[in-house]
mmCIF file with all atom_site columns, C-alpha atoms in Angstrom:
data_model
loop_
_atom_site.group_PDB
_atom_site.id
_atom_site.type_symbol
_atom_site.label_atom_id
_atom_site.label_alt_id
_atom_site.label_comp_id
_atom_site.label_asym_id
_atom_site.label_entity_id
_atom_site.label_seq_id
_atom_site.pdbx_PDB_ins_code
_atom_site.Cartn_x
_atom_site.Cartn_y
_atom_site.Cartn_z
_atom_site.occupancy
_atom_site.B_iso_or_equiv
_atom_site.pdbx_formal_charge
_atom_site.auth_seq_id
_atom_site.auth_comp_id
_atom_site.auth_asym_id
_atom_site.auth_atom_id
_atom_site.pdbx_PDB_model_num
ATOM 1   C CA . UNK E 1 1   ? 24.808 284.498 -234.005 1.00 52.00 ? 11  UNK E CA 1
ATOM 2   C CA . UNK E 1 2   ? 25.230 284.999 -230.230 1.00 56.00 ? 12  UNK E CA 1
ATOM 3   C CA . UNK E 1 3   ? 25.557 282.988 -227.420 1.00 55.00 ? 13  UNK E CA 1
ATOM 4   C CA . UNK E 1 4   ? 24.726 283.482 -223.795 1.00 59.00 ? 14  UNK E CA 1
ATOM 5   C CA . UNK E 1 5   ? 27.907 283.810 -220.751 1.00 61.00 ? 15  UNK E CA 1
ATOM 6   C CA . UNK E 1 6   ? 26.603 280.294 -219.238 1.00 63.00 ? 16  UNK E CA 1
ATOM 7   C CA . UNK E 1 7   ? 25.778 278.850 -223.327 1.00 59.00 ? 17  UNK E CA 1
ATOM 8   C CA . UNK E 1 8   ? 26.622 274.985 -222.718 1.00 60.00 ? 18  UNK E CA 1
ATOM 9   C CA . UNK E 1 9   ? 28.014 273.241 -226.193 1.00 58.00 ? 19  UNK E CA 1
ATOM 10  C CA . UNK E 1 10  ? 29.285 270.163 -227.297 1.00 56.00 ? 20  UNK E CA 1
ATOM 11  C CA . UNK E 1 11  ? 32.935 271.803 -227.199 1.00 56.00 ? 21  UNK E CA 1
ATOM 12  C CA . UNK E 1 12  ? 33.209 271.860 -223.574 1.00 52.00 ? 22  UNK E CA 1
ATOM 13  C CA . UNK E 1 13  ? 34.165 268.117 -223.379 1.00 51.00 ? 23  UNK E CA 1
ATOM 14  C CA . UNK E 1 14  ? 37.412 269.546 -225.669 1.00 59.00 ? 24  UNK E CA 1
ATOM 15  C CA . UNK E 1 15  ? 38.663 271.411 -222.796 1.00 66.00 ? 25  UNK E CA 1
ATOM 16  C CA . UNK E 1 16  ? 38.496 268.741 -220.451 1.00 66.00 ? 26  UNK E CA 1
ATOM 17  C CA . UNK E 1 17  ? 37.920 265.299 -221.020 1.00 72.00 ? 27  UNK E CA 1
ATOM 18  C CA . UNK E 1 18  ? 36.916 263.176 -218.656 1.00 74.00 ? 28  UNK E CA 1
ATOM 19  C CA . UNK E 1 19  ? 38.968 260.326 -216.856 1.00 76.00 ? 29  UNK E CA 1
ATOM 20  C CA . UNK E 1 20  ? 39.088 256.823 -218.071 1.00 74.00 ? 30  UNK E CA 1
ATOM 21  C CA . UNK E 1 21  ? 35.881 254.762 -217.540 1.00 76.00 ? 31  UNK E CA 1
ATOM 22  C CA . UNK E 1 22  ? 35.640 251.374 -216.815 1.00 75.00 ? 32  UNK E CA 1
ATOM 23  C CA . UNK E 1 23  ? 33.081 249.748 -215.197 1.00 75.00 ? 33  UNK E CA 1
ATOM 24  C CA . UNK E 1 24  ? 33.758 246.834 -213.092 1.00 76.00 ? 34  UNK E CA 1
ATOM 25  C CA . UNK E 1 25  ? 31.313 244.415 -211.898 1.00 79.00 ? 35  UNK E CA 1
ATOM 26  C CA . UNK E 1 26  ? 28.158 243.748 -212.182 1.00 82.00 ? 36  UNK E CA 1
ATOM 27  C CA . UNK E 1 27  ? 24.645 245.663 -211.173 1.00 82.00 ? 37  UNK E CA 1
ATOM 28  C CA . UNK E 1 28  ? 24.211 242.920 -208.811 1.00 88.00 ? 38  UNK E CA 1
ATOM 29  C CA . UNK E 1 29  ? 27.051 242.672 -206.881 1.00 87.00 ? 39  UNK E CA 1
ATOM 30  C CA . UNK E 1 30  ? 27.716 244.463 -203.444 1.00 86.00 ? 40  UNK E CA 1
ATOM 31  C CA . UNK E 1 31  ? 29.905 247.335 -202.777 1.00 81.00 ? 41  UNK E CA 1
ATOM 32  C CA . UNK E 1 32  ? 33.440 246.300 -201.834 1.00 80.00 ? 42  UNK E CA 1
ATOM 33  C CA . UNK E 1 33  ? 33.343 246.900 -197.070 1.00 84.00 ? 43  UNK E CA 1
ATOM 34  C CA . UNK E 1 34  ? 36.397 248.341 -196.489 1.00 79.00 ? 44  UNK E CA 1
ATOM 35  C CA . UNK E 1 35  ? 38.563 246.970 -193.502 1.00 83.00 ? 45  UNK E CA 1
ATOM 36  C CA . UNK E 1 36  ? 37.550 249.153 -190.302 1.00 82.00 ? 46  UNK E CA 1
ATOM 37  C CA . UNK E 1 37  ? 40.619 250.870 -188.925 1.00 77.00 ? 47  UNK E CA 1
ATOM 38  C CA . UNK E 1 38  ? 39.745 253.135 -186.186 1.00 72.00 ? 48  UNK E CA 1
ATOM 39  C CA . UNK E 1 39  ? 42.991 255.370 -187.422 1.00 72.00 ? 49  UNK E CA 1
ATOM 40  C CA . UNK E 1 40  ? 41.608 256.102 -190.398 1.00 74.00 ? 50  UNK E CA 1
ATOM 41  C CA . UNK E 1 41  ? 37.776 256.943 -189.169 1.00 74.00 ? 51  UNK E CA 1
ATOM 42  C CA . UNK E 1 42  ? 37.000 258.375 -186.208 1.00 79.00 ? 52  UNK E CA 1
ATOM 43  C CA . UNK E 1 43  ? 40.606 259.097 -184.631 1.00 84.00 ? 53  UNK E CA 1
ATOM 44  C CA . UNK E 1 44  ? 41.515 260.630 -187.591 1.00 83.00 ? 54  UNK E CA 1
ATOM 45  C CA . UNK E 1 45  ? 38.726 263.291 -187.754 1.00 86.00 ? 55  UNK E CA 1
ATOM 46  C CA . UNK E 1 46  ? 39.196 264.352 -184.265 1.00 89.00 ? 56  UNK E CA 1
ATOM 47  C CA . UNK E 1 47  ? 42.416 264.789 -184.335 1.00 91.00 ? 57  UNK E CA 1
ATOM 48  C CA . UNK E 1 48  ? 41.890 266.999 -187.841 1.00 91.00 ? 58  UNK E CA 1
ATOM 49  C CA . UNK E 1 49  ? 39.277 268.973 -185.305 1.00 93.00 ? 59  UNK E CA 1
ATOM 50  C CA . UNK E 1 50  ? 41.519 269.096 -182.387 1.00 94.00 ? 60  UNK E CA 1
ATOM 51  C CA . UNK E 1 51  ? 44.469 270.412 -184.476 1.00 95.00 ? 61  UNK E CA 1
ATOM 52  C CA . UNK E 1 52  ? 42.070 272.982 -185.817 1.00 94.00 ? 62  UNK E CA 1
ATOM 53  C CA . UNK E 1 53  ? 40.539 273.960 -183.088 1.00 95.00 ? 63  UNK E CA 1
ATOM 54  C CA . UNK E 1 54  ? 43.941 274.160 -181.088 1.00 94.00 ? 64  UNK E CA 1
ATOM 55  C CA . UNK E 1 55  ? 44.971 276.772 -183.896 1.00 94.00 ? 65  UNK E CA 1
ATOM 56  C CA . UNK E 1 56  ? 42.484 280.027 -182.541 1.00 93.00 ? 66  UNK E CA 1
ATOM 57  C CA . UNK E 1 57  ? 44.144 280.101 -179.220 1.00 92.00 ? 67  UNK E CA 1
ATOM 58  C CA . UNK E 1 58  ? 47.757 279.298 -180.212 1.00 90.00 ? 68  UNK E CA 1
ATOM 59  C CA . UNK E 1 59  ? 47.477 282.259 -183.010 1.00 88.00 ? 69  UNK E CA 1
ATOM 60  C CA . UNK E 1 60  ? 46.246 284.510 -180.514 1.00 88.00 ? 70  UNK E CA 1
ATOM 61  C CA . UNK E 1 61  ? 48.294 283.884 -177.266 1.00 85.00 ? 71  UNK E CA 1
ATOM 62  C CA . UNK E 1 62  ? 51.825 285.159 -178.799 1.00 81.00 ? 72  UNK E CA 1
ATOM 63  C CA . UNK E 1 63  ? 50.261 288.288 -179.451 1.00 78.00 ? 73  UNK E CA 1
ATOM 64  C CA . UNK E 1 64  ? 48.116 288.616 -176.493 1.00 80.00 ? 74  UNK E CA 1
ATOM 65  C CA . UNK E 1 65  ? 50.728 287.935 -173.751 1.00 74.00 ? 75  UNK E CA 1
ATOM 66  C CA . UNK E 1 66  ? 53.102 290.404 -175.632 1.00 67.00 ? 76  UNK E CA 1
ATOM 67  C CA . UNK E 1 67  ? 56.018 288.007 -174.625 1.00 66.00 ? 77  UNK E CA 1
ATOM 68  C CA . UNK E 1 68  ? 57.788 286.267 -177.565 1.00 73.00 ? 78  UNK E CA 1
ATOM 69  C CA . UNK E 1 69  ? 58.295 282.721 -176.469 1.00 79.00 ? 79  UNK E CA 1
ATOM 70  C CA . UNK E 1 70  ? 60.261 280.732 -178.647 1.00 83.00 ? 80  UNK E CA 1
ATOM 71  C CA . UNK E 1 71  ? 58.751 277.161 -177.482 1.00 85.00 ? 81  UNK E CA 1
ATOM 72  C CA . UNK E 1 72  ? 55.129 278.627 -178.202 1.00 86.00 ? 82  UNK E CA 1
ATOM 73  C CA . UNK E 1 73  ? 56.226 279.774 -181.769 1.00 87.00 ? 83  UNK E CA 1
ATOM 74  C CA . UNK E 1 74  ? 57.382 276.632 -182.743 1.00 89.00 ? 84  UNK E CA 1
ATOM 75  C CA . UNK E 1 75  ? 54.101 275.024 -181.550 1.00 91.00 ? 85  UNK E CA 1
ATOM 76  C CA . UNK E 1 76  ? 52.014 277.547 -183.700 1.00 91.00 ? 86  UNK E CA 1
ATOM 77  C CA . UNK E 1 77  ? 54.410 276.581 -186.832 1.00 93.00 ? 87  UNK E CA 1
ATOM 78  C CA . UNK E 1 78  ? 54.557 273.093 -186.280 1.00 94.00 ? 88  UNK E CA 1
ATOM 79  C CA . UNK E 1 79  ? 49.881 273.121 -186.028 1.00 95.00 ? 89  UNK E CA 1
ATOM 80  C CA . UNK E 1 80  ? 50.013 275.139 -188.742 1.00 95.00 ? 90  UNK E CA 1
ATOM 81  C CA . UNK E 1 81  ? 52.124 272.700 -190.790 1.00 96.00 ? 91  UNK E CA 1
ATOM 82  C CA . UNK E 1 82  ? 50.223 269.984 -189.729 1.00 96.00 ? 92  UNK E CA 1
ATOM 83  C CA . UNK E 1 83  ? 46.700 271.544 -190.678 1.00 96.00 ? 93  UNK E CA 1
ATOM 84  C CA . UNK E 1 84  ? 47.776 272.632 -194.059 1.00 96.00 ? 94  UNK E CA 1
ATOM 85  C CA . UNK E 1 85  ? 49.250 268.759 -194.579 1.00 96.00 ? 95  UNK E CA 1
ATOM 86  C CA . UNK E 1 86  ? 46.400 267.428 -194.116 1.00 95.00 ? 96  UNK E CA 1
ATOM 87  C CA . UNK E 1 87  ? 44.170 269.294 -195.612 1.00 95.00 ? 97  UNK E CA 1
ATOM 88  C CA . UNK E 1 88  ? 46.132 269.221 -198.892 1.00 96.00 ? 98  UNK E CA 1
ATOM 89  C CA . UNK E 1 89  ? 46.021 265.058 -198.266 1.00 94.00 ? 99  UNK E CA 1
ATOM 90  C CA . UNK E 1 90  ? 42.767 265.740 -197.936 1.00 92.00 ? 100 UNK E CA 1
ATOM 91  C CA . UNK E 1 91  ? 42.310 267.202 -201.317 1.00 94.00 ? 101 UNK E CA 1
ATOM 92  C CA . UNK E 1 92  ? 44.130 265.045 -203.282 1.00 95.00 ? 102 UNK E CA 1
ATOM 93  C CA . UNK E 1 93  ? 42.291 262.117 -201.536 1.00 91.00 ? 103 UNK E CA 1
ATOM 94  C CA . UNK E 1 94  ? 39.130 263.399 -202.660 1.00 91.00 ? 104 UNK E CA 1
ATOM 95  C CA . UNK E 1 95  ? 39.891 265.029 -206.450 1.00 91.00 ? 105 UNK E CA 1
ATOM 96  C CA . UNK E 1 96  ? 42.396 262.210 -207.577 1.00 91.00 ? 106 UNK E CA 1
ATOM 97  C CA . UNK E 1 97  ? 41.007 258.935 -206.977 1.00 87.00 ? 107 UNK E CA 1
ATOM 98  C CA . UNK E 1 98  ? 43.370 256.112 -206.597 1.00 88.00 ? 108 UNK E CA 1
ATOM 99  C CA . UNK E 1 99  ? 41.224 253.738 -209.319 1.00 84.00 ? 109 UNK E CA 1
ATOM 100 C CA . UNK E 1 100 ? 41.325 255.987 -211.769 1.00 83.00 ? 110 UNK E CA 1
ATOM 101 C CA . UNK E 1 101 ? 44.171 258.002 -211.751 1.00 88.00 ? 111 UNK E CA 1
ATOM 102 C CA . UNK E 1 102 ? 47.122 256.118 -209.950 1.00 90.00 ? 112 UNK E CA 1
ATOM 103 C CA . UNK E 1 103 ? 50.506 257.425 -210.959 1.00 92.00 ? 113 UNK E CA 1
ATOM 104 C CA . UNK E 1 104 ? 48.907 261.239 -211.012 1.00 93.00 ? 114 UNK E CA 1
ATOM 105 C CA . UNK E 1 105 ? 47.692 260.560 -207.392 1.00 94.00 ? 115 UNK E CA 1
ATOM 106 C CA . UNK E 1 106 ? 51.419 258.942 -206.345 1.00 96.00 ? 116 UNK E CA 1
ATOM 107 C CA . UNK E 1 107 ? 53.134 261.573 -207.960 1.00 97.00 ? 117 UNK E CA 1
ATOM 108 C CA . UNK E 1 108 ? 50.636 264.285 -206.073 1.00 97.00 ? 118 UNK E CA 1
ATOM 109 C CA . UNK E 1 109 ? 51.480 262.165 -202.804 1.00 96.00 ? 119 UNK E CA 1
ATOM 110 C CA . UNK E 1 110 ? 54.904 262.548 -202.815 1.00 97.00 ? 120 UNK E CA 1
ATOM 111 C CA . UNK E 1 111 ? 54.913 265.954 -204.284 1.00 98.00 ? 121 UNK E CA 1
ATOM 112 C CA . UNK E 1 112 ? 53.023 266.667 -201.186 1.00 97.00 ? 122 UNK E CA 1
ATOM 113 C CA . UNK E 1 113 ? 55.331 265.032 -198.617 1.00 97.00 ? 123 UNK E CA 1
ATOM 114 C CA . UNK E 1 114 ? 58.080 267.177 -200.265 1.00 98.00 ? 124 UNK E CA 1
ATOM 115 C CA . UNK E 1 115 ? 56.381 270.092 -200.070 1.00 98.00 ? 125 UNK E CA 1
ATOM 116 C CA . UNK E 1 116 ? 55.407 269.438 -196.048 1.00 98.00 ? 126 UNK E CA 1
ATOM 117 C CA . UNK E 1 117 ? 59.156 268.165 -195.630 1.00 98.00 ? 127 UNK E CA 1
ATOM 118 C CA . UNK E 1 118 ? 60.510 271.821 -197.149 1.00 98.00 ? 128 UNK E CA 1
ATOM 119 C CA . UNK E 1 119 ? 58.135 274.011 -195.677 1.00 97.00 ? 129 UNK E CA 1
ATOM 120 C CA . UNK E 1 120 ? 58.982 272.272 -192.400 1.00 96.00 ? 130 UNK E CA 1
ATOM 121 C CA . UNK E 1 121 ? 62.913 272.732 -192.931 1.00 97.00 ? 131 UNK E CA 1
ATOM 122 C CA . UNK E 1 122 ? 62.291 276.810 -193.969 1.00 96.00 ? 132 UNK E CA 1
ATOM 123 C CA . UNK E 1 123 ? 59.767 277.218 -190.427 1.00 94.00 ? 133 UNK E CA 1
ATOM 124 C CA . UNK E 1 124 ? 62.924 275.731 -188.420 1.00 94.00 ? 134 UNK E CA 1
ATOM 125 C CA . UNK E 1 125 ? 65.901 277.808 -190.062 1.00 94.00 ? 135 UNK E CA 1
ATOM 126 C CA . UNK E 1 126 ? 63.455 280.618 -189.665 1.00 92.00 ? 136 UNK E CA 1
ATOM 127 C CA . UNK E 1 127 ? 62.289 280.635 -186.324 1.00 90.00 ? 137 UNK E CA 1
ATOM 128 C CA . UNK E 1 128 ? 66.393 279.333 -185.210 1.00 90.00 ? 138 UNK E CA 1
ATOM 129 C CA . UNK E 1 129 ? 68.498 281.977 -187.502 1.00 92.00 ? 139 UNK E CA 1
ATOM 130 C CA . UNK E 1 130 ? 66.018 284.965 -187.884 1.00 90.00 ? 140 UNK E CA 1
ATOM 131 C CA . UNK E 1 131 ? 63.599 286.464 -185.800 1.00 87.00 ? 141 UNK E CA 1
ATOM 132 C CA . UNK E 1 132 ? 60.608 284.062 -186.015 1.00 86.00 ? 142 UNK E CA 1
ATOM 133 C CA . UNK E 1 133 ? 57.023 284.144 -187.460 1.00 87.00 ? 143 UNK E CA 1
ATOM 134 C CA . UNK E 1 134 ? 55.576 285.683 -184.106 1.00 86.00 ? 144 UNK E CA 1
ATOM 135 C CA . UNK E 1 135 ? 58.199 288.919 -184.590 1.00 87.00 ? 145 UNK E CA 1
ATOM 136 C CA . UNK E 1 136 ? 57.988 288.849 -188.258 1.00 88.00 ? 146 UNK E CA 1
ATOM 137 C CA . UNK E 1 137 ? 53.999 288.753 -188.175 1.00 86.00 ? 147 UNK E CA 1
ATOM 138 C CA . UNK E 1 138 ? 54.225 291.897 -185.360 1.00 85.00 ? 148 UNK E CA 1
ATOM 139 C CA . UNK E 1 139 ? 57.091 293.752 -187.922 1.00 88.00 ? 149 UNK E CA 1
ATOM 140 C CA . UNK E 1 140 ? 55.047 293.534 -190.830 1.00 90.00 ? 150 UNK E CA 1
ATOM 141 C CA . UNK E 1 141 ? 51.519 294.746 -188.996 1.00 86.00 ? 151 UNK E CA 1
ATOM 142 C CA . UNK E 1 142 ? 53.537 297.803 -187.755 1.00 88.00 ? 152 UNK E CA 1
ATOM 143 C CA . UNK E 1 143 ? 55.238 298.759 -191.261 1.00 79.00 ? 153 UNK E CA 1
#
């Protein structure tokens, strides 16, 4: 007997299960208000956008001016590093929920932060004891 490329079967909840459920609550009662906090709303978003946004001219200008300055490469790595941080929070905020899963999600946090804290230690001894991402970015489009 065949089956079809997109087939559906009752073995597909063997590959992965779902999460714990648990149902709290009644029908009747209201959704939990969170406490308003301006730095996690609205604040937050725009500076997500300005940091993104920021990121089109400071990869361009390096290359544009043809000057290497070492103040503007540290800018680009230290957007860059920001941007990626939180869109990787971003990520885990949204695929590992803090109800259900909360040692996976702690463990993802601080994995995270570690990651951010190394990446950010690698960008410095690079752009202080080698040639920089600006140079390295121009060596490697000319090889």
């Amino acid at each position: 007997m065949r089956t079809t490329a997109l087939h559906t079967t009752s073995k597909r909840c063997a590959i992965l299960p779902p999460g714990p459920q648990r149902i709290e609550g009644g029908v009747n009662d209201p959704a939990p208000v969170p406490t308003p906090s301006a730095a996690h709303g609205s604040y937050h978003w725009t500076f997500e956008r300005l940091i993104a946004a920021g990121l089109v001219p400071l990869s361009i200008a390096p290359f544009a001016s043809g000057s290497l300055n070492p103040t503007m490469d540290a800018i680009l790595c230290s957007a860059v590093l920001i941007h990626s941080h939180m869109g990787f929070q971003a990520v885990v905020i949204d695929y590992i929920p803090k109800k259900t899963y909360p040692s996976l999600r702690k463990l993802f946090w601080w994995g995270l932060n570690a990651a951010t804290l190394t990446v950010g230690i690698g960008l410095y001894e690079f752009e202080t004891n080698d040639v920089g991402v600006t140079e390295a970015i121009k060596r490697v489009w000319k090889a």
